[in-house]
PDB file of N, CA and C in Angstrom:
ATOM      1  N   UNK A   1      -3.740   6.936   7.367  1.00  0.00           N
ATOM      2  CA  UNK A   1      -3.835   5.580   6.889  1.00  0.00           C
ATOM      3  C   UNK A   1      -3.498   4.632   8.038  1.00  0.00           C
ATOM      4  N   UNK A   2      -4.029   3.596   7.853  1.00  0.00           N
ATOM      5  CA  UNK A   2      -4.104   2.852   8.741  1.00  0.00           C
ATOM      6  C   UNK A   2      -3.530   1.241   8.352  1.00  0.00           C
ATOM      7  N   UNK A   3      -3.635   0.207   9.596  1.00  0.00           N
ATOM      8  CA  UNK A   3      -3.332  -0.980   9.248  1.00  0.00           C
ATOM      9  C   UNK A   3      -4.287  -1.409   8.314  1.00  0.00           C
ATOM     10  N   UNK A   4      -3.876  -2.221   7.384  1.00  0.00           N
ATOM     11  CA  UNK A   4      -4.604  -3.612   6.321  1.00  0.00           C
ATOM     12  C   UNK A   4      -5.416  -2.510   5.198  1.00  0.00           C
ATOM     13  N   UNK A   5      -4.756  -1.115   5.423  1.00  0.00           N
ATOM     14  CA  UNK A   5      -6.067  -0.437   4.360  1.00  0.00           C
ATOM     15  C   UNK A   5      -5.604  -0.588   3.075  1.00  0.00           C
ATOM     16  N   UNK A   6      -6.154  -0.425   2.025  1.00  0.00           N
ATOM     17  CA  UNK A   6      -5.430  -0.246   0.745  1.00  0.00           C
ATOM     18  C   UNK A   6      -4.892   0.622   0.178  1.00  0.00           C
ATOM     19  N   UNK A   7      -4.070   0.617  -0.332  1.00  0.00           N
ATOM     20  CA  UNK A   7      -2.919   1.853  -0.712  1.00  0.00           C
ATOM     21  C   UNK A   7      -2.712   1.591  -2.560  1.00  0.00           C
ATOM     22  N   UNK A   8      -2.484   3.557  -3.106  1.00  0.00           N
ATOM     23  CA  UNK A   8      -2.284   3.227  -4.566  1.00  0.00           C
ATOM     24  C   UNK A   8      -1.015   3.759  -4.255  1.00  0.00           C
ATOM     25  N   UNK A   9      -0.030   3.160  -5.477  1.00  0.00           N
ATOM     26  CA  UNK A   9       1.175   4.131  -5.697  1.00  0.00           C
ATOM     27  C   UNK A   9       1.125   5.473  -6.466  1.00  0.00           C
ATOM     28  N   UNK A  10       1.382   6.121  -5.910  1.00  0.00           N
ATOM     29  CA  UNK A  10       1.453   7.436  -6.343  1.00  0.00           C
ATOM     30  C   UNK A  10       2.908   7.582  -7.793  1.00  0.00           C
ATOM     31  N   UNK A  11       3.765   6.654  -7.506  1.00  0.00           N
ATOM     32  CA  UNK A  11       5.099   6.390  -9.158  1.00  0.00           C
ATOM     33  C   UNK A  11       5.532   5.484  -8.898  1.00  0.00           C
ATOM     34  N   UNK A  12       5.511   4.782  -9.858  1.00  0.00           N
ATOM     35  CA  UNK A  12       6.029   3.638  -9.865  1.00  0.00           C
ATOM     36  C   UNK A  12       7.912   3.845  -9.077  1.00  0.00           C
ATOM     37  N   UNK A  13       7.712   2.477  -8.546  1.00  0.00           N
ATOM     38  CA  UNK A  13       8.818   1.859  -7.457  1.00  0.00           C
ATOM     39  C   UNK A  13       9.745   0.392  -9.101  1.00  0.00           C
ATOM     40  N   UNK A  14      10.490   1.238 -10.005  1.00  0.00           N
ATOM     41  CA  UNK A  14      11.108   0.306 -10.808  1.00  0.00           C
ATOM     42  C   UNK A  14      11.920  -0.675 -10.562  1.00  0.00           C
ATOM     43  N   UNK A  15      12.245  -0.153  -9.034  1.00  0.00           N
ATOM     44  CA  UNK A  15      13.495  -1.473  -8.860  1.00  0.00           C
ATOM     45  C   UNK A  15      13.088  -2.671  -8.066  1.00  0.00           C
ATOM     46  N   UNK A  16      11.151  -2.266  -7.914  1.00  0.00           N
ATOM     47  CA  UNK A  16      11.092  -3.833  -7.299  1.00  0.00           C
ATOM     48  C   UNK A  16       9.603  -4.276  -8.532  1.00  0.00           C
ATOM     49  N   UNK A  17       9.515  -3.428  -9.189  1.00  0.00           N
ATOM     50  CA  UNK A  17       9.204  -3.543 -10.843  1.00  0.00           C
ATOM     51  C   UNK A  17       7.358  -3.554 -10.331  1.00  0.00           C
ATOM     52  N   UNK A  18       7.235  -2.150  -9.452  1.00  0.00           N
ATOM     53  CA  UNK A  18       5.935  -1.897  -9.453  1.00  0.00           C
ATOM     54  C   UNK A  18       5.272  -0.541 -10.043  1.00  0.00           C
ATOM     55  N   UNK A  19       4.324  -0.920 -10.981  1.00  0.00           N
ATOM     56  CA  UNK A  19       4.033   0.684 -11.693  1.00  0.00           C
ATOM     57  C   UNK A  19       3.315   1.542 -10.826  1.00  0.00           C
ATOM     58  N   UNK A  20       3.128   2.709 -11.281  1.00  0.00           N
ATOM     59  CA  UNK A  20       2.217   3.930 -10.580  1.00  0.00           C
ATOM     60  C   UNK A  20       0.900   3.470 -10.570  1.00  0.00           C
ATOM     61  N   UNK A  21       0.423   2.976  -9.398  1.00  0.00           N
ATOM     62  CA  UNK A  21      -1.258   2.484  -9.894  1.00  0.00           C
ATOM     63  C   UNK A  21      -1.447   1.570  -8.902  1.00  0.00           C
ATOM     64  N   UNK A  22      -0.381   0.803  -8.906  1.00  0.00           N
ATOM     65  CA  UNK A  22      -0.117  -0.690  -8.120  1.00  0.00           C
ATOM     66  C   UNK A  22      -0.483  -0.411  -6.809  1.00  0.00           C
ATOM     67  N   UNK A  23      -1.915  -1.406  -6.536  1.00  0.00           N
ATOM     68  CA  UNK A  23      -2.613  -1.239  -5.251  1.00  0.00           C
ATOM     69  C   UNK A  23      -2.048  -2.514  -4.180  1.00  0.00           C
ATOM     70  N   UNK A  24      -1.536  -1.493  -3.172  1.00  0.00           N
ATOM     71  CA  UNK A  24      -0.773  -2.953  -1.839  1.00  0.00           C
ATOM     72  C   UNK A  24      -2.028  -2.452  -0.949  1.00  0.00           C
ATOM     73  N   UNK A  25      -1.314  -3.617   0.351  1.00  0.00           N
ATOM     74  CA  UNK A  25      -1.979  -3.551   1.521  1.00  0.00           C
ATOM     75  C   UNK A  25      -1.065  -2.831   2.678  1.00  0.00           C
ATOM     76  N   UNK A  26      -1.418  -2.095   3.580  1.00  0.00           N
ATOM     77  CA  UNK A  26      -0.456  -1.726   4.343  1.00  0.00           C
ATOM     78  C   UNK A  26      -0.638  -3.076   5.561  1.00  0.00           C
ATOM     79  N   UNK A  27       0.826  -3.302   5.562  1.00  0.00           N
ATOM     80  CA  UNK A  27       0.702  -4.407   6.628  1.00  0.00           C
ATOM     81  C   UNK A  27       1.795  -4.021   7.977  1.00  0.00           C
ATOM     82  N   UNK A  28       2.051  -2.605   8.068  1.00  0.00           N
ATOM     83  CA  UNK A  28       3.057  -2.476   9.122  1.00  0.00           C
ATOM     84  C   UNK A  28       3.302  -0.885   8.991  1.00  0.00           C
ATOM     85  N   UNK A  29       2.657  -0.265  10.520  1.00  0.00           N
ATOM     86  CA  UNK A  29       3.225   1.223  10.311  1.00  0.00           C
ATOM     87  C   UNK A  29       4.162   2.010  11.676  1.00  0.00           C
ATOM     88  N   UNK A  30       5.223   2.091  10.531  1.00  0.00           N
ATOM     89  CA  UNK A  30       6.783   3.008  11.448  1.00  0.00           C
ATOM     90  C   UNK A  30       6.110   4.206  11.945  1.00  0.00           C
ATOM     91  N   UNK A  31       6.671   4.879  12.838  1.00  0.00           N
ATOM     92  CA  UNK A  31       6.365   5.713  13.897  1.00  0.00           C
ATOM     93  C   UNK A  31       7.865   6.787  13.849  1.00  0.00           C
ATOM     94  N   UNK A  32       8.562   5.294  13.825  1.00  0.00           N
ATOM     95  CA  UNK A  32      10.128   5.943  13.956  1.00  0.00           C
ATOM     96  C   UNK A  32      11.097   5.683  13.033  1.00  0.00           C
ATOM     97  N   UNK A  33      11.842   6.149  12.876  1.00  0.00           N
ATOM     98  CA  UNK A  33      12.381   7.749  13.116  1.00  0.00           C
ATOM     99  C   UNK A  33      11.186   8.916  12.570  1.00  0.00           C
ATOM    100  N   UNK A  34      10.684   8.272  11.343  1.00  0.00           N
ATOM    101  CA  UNK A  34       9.637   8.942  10.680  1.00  0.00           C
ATOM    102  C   UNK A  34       8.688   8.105  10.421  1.00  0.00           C
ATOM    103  N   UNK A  35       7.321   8.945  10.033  1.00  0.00           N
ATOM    104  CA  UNK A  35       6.050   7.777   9.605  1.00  0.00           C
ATOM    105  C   UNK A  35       6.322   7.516   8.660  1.00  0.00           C
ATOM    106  N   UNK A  36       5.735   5.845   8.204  1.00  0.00           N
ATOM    107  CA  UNK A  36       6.451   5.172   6.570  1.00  0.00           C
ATOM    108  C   UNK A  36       5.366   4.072   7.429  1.00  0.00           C
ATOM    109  N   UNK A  37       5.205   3.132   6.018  1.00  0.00           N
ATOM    110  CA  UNK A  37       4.168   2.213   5.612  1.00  0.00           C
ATOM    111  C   UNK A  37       4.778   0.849   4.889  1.00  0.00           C
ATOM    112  N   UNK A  38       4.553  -0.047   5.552  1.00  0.00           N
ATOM    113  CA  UNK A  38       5.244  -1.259   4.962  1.00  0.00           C
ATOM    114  C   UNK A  38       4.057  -1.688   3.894  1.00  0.00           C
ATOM    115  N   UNK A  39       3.986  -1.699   2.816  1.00  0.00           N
ATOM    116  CA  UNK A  39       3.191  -2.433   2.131  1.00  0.00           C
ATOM    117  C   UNK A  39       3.554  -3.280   1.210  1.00  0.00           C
ATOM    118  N   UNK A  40       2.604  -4.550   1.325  1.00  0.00           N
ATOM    119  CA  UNK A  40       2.676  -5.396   0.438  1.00  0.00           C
ATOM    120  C   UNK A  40       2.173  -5.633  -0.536  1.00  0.00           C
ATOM    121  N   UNK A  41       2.525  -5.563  -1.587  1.00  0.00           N
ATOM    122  CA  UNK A  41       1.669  -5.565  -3.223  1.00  0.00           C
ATOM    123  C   UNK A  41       1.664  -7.252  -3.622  1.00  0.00           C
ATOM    124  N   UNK A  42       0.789  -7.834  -4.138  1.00  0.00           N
ATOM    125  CA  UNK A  42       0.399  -9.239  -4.277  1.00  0.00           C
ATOM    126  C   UNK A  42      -0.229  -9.660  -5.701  1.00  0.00           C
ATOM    127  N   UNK A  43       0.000 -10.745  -6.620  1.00  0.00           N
ATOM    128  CA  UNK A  43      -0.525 -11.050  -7.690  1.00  0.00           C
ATOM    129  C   UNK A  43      -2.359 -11.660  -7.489  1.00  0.00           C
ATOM    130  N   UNK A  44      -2.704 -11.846  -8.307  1.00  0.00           N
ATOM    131  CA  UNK A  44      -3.927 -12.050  -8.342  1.00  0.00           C
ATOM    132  C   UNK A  44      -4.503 -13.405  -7.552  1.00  0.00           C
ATOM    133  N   UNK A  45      -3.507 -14.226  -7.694  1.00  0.00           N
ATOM    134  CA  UNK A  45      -3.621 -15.211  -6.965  1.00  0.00           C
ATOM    135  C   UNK A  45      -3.289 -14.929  -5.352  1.00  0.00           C
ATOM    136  N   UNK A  46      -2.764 -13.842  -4.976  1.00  0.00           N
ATOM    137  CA  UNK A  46      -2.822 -13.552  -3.530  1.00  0.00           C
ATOM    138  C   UNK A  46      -0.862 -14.220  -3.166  1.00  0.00           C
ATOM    139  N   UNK A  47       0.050 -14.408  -4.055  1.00  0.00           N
ATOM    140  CA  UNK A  47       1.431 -14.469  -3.876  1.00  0.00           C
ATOM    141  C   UNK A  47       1.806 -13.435  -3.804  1.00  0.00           C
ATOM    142  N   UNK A  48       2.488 -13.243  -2.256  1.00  0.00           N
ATOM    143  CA  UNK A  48       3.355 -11.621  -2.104  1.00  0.00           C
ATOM    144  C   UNK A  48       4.234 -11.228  -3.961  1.00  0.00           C
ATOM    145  N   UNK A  49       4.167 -10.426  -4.107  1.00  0.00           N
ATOM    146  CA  UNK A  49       5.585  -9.956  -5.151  1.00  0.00           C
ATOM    147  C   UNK A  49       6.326  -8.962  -4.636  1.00  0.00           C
ATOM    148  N   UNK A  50       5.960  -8.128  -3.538  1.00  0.00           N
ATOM    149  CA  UNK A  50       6.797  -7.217  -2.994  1.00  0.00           C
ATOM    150  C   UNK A  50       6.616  -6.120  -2.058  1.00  0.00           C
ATOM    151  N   UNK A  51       7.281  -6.439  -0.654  1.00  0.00           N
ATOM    152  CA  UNK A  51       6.869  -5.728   0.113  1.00  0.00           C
ATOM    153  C   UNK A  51       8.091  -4.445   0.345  1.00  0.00           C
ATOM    154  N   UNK A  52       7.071  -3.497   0.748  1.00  0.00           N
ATOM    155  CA  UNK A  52       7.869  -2.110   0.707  1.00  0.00           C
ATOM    156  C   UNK A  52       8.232  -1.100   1.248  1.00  0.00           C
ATOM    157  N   UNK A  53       8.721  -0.260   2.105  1.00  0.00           N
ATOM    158  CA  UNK A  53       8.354   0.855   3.422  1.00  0.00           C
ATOM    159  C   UNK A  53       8.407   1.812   2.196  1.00  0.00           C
ATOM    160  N   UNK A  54       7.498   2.250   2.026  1.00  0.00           N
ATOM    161  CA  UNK A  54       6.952   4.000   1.459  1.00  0.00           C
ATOM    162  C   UNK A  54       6.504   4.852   3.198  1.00  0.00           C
ATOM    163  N   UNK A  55       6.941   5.962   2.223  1.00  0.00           N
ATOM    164  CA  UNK A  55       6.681   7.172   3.116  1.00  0.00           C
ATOM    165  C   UNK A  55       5.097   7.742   2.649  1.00  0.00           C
ATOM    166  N   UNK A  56       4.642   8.402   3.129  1.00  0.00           N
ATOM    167  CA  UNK A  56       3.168   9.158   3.142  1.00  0.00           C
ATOM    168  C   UNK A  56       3.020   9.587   1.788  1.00  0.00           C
ATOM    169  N   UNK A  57       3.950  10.347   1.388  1.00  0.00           N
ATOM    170  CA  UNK A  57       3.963  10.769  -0.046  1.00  0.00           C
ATOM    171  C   UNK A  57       4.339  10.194  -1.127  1.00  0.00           C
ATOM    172  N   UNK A  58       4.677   8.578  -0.741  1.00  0.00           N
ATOM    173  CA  UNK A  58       4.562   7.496  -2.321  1.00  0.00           C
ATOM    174  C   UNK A  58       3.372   7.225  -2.265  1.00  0.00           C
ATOM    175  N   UNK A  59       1.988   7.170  -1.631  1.00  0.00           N
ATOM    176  CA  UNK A  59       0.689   6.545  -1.505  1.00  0.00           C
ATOM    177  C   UNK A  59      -0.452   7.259  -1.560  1.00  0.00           C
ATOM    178  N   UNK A  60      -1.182   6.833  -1.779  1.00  0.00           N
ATOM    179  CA  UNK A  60      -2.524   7.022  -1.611  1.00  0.00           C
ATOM    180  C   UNK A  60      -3.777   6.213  -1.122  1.00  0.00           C
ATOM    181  N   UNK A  61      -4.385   6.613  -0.006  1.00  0.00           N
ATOM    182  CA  UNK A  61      -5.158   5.054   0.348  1.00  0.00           C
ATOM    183  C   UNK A  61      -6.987   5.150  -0.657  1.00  0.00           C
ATOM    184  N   UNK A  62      -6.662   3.557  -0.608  1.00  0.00           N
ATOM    185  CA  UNK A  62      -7.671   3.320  -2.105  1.00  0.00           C
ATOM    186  C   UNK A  62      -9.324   3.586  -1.525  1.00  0.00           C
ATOM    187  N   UNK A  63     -10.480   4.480  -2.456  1.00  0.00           N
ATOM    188  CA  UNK A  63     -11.764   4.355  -1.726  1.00  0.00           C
ATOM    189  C   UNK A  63     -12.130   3.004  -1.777  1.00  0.00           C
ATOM    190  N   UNK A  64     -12.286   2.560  -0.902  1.00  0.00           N
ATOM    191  CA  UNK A  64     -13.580   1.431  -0.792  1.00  0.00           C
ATOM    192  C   UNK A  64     -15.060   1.293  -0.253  1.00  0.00           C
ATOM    193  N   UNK A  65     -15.323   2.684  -0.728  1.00  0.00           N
ATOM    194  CA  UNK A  65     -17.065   2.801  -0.121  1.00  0.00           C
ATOM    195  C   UNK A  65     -17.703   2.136  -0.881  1.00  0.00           C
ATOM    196  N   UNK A  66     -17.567   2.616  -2.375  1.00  0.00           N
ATOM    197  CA  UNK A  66     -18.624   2.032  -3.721  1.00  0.00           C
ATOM    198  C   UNK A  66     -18.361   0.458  -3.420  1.00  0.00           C
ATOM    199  N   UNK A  67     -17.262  -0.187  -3.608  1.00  0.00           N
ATOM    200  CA  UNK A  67     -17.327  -1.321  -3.467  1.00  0.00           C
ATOM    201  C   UNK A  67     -17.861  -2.326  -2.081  1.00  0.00           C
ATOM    202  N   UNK A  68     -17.907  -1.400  -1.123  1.00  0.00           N
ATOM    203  CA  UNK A  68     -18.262  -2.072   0.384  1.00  0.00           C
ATOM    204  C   UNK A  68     -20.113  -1.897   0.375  1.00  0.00           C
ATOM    205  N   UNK A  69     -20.758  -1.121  -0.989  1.00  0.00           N
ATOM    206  CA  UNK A  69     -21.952  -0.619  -0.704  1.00  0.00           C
ATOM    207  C   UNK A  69     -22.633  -1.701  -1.515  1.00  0.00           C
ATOM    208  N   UNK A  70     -22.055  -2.317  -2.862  1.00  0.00           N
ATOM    209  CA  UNK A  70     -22.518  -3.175  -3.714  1.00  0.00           C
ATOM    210  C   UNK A  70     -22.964  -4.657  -3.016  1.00  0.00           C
ATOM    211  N   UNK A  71     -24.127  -5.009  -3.143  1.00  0.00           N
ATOM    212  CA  UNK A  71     -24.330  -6.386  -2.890  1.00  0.00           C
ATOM    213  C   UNK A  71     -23.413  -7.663  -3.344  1.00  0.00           C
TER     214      UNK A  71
END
């Protein structure tokens, strides 16, 4: 995964009140000590609600072929 890609949660994160599903952006990736992913999850209107360092195994990065193929 990479910078700005989209990411799903793999379980919900309750204490910053995001469910399993909740698609962020990765906006920052650690190297060190270990690899981890800063992502930011955002309301519809595009207002941060919460940014996060997950490790590899809270995420999943989202397909965006079907949608990049649609006119």
């Amino acid at each position: 995964m990479d910078l700005y890609d989209l990411v799903e949660l793999r379980d919900a994160v309750p204490e910053e009140n995001l469910p399993a599903g909740a698609v962020g952006t990765i906006v920052h990736v650690f190297h060190r000590p270990d690899l981890a992913y800063e992502v930011e999850f955002a309301d519809q209107d595009g207002r941060t609600l919460s940014t996060v360092a997950l490790t590899p195994d809270k995420i999943q990065q989202v397909d965006t072929t079907d949608a990049e193929q649609q006119p």
